[in-house]
CSV table of C-alpha atoms and ligand atoms in Angstrom, one decimal:
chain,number,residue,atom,x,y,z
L,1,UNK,CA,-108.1,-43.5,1.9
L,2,UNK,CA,-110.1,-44.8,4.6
L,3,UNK,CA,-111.3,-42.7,7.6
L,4,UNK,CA,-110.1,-44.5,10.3
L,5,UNK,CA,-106.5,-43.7,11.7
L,6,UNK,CA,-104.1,-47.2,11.3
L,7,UNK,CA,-102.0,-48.1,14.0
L,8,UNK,CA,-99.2,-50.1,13.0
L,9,UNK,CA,-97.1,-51.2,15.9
L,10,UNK,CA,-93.3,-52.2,14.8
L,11,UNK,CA,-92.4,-55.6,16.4
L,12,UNK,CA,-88.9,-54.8,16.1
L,13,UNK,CA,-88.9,-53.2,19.7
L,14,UNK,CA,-90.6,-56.3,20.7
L,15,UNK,CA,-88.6,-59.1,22.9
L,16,UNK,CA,-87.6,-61.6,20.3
L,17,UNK,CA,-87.0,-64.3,23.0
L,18,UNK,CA,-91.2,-64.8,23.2
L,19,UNK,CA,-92.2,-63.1,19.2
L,20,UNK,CA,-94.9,-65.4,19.1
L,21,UNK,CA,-96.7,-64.0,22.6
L,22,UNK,CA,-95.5,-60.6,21.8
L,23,UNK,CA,-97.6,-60.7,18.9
L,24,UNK,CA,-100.8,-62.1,20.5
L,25,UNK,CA,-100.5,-59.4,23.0
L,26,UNK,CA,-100.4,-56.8,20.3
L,27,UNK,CA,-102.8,-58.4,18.5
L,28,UNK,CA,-105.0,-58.4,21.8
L,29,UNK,CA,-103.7,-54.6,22.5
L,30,UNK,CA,-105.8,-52.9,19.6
L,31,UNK,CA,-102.8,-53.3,16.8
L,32,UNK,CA,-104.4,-52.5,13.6
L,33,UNK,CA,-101.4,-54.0,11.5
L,34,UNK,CA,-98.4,-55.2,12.4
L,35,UNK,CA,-95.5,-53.8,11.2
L,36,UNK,CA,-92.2,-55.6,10.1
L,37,UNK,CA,-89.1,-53.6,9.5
L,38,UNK,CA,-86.2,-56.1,7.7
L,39,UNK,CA,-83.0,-54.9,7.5
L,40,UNK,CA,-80.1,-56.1,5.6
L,41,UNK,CA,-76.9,-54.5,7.2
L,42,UNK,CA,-76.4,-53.3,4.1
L,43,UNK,CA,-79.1,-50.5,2.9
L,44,UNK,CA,-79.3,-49.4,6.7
L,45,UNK,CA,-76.4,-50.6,9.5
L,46,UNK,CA,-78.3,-52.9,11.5
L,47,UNK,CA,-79.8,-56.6,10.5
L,48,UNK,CA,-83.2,-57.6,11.8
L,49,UNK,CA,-84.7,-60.5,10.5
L,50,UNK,CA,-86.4,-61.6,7.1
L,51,UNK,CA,-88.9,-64.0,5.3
L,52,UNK,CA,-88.3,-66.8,7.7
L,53,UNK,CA,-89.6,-64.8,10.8
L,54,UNK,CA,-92.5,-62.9,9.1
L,55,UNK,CA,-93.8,-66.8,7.9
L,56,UNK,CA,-93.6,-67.8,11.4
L,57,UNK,CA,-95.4,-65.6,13.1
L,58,UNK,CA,-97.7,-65.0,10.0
L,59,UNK,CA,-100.4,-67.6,11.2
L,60,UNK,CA,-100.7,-66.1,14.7
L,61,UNK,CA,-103.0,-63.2,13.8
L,62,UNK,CA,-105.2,-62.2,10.8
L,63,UNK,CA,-103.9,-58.6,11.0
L,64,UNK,CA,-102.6,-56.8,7.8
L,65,UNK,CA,-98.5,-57.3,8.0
L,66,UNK,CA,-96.8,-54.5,6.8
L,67,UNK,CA,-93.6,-55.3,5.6
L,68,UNK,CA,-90.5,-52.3,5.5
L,69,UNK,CA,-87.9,-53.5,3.9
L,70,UNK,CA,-84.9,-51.4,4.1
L,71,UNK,CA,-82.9,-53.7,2.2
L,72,UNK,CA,-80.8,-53.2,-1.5
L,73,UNK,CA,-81.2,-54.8,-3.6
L,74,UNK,CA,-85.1,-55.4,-3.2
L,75,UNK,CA,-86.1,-57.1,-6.2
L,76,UNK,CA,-85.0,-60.3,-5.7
L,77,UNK,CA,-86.3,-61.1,-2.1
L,78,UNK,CA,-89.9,-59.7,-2.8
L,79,UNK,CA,-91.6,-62.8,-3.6
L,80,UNK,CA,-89.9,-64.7,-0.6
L,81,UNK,CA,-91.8,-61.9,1.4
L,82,UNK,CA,-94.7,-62.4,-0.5
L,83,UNK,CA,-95.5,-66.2,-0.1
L,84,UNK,CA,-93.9,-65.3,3.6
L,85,UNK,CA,-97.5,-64.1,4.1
L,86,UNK,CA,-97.4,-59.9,3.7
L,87,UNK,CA,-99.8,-58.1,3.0
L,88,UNK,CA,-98.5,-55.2,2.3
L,89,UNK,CA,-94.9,-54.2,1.0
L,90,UNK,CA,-92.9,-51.8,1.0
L,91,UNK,CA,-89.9,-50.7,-0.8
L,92,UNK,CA,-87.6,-48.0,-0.3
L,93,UNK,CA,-87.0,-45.2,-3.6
L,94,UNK,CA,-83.2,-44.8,-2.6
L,95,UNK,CA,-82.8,-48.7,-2.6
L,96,UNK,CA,-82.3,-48.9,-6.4
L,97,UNK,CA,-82.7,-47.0,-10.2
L,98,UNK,CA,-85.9,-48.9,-10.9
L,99,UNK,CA,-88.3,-48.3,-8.4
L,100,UNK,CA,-90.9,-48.3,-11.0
L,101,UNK,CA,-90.1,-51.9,-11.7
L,102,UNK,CA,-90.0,-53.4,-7.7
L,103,UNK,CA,-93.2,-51.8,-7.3
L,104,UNK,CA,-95.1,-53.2,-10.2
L,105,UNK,CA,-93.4,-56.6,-9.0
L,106,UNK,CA,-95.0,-56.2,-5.9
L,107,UNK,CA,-98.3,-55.8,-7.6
L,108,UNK,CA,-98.0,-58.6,-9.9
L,109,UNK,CA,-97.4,-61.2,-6.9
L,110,UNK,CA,-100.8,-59.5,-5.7
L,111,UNK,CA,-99.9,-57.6,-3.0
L,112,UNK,CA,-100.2,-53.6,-1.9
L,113,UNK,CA,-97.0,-51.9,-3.0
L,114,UNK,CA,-95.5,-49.1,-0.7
L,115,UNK,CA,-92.6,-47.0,-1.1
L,116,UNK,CA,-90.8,-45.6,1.7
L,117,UNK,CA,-88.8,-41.7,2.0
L,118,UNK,CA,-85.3,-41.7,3.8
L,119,UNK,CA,-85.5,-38.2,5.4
L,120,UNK,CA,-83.0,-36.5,3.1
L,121,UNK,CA,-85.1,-37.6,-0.1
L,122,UNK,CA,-87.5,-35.1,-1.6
L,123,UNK,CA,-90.9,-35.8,-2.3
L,124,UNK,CA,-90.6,-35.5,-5.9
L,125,UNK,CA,-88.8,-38.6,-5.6
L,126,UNK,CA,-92.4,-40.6,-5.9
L,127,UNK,CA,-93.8,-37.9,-8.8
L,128,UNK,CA,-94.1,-40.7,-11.4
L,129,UNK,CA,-94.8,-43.6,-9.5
L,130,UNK,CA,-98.2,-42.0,-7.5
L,131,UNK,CA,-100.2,-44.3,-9.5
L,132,UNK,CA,-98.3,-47.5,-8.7
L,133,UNK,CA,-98.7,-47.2,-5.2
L,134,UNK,CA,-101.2,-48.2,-2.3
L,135,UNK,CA,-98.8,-46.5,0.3
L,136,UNK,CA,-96.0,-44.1,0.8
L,137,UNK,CA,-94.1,-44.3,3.8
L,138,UNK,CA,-91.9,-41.2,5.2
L,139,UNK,CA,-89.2,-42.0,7.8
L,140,UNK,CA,-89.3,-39.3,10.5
L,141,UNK,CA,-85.7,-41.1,11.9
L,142,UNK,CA,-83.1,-42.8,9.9
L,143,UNK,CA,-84.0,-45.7,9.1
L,144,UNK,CA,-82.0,-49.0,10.9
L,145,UNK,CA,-82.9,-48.6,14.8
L,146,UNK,CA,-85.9,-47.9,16.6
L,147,UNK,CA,-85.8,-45.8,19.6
L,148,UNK,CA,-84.7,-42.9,18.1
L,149,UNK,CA,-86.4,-39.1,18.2
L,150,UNK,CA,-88.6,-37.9,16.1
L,151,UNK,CA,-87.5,-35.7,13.3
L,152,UNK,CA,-89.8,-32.4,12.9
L,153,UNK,CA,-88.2,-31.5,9.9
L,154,UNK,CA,-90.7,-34.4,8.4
L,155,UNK,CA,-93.6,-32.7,9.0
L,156,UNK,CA,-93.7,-30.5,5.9
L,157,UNK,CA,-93.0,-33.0,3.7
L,158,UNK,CA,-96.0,-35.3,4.9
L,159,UNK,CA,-98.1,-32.7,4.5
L,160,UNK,CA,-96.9,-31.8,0.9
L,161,UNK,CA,-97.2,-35.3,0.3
L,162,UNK,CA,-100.7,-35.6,1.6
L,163,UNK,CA,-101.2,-32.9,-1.3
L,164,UNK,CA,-100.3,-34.9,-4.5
L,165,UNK,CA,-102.0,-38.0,-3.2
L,166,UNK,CA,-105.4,-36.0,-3.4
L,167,UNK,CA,-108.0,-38.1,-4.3
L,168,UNK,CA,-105.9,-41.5,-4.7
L,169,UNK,CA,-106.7,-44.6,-2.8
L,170,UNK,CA,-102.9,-44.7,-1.1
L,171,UNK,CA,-102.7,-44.8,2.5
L,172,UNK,CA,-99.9,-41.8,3.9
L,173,UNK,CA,-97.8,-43.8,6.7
L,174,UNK,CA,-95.0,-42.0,8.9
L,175,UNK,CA,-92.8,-44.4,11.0
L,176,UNK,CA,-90.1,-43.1,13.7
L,177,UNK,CA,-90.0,-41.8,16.9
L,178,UNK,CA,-93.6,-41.4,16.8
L,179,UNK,CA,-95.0,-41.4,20.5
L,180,UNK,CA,-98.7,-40.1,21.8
L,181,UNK,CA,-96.9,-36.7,22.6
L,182,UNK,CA,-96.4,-36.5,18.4
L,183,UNK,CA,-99.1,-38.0,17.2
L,184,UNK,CA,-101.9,-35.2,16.7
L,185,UNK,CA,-98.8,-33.3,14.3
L,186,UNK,CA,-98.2,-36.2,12.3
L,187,UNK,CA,-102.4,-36.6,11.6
L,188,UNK,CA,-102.7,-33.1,11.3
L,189,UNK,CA,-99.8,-32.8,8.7
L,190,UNK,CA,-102.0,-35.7,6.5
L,191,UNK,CA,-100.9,-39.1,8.3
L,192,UNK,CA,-103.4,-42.1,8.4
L,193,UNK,CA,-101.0,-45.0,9.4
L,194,UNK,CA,-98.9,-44.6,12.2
L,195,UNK,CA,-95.8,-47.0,13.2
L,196,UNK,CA,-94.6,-46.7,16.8
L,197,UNK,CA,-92.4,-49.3,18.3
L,198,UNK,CA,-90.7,-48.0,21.3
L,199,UNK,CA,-93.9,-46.1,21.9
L,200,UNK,CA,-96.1,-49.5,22.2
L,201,UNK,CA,-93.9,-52.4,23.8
L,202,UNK,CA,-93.3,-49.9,26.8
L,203,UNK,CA,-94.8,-51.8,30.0
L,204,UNK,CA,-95.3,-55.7,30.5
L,205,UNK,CA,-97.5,-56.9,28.0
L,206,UNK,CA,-101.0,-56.6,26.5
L,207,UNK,CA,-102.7,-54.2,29.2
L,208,UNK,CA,-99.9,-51.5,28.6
L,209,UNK,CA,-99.5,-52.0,25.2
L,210,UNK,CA,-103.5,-51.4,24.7
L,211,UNK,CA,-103.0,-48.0,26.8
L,212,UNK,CA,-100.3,-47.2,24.7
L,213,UNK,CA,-102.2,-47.9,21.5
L,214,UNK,CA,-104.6,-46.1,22.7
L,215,UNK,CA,-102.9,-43.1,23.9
L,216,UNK,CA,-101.4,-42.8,19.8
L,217,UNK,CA,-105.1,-43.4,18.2
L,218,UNK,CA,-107.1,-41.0,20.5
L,219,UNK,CA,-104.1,-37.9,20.0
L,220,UNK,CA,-103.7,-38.8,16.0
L,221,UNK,CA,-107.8,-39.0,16.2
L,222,UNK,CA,-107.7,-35.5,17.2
L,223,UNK,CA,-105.1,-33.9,15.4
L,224,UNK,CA,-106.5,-35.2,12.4
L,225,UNK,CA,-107.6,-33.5,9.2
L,226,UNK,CA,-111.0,-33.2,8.9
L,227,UNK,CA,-111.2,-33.1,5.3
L,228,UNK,CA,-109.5,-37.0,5.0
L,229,UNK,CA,-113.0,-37.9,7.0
L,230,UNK,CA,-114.7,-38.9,3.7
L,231,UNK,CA,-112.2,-40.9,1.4
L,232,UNK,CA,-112.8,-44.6,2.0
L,233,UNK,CA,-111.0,-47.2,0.4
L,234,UNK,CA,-112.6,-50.6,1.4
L,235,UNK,CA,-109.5,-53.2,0.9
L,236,UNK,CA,-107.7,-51.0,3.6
L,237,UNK,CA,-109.6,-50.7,6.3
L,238,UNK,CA,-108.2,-50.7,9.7
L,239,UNK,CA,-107.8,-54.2,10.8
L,240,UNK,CA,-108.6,-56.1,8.2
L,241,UNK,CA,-106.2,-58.5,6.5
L,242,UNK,CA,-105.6,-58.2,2.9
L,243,UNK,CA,-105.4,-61.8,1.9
L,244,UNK,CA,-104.8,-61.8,-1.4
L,245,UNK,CA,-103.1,-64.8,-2.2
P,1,DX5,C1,-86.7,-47.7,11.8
P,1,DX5,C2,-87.9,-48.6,11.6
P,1,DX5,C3,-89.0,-48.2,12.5
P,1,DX5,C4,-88.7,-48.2,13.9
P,1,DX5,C5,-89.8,-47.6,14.7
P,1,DX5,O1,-85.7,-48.1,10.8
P,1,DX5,O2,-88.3,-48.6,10.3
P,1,DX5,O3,-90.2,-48.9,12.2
P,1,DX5,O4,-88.5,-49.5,14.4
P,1,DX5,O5,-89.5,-47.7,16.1
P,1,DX5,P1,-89.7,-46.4,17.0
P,1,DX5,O6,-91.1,-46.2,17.1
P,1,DX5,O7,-89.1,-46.9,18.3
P,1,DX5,O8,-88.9,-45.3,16.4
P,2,ZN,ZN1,-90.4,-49.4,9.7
């Protein structure tokens, strides 16, 4: 996977009543992607928002959206969040029996396909469906609220993860209660893209949130593994959309 450390700030800690400016601002802040975590009420006990949102905001920046959809079942919604205008999405393996199938359905509506680890589920969970993906996503909280602490626990399993990626193109994100304090752990257990909501909209708009991005990039920069320095992967880069549509 690329070199260069993704920051992916979550806009669900950001204030809903002015989306459109908070999204500028992160856009103006450094935010590599943005990061949009749906939720159904359902799969996880909270409800965010869905397609309707991510399309209205989608023409306010050119960064990559990440869509996390924490939603059962998947299938049927993906190409609403597809023509919606993400870039990349991704699906969770406890959301349904056929994660095989939602993730070549992503890739057939020409999108990058994630999949996304609740923190009880093993990583053997993705064992057959490594070559299907562009991203795996472990939760380091339970998924449905942001603001909540970082699980440690996590830590072994990104790096064990990092392991049967190897060589493939697929991008290693961890998203919870990831702060600057965290950050060098989570690169240095074999994270590339880092999601951090309460750690970014802290302060009153784009000059905190660029010291906060900041913050996150320079410790994950450092804690890094220096052996990821070399893998590139060209449609991924940091900051550049992936408009494949
Ligand atoms: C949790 C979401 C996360 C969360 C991150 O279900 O997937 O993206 O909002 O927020 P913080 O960084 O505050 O944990
Ligand atoms: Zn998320």
């Amino acid at each position: 996977m690329s070199s260069e450390i993704v920051i992916a700030p979550s806009i669900l800690a950001a204030d809903f009543a002015c989306l459109g400016e908070e999204i500028a601002a992160i856009d103006a802040a450094g935010a590599d992607w943005i990061h949009c975590d749906v939720m159904d009420g359902h799969f996880v006990p909270n409800i965010s928002f869905g397609a309707d949102i991510i399309k209205a905001i989608r023409p306010l920046t050119k960064k990559v959206f990440d869509v996390h959809l924490m939603i059962a079942p998947t299938d049927p919604f993906l190409e609403a969040f597809a023509k919606a205008g993400a870039d990349v999405i991704t699906v969770h393996a406890e959301a349904g029996p056929h994660l095989d199938r939602s993730l070549q359905a992503i890739r057939a509506l020409g999108k990058k396909a994630g999949v996304s680890l609740c923190p009880v589920t093993p990583e053997s969970a993705i064992d057959y469906v490594l070559d299907r993906v562009d991203l795996v996503l472990v939760m380091t909280v339970n998924p449905g609220f942001g603001g909540q602490s970082f699980l440690e626990s996590q830590l072994d399993k990104i790096a064990r993860i990092r392991t049967m990626i190897g060589e493939r193109p697929i991008r290693l994100e961890v998203d919870g209660g990831v702060t600057r304090d965290n950050a060098a752990a989570v690169a240095a257990a074999g994270a590339d893209t880092l999601v951090a909501g309460s750690a970014v909209f802290r302060g009153k708009r784009s000059v905190d949130y660029a010291g906060n991005i900041a913050a996150i990039r320079i410790a994950a920069e450092a804690g890094r593994v220096p052996k990821l320095q070399n893998i590139s992967a060209p449609s991924m880069r940091a900051g550049e959309a992936v408009r494949i549509r």
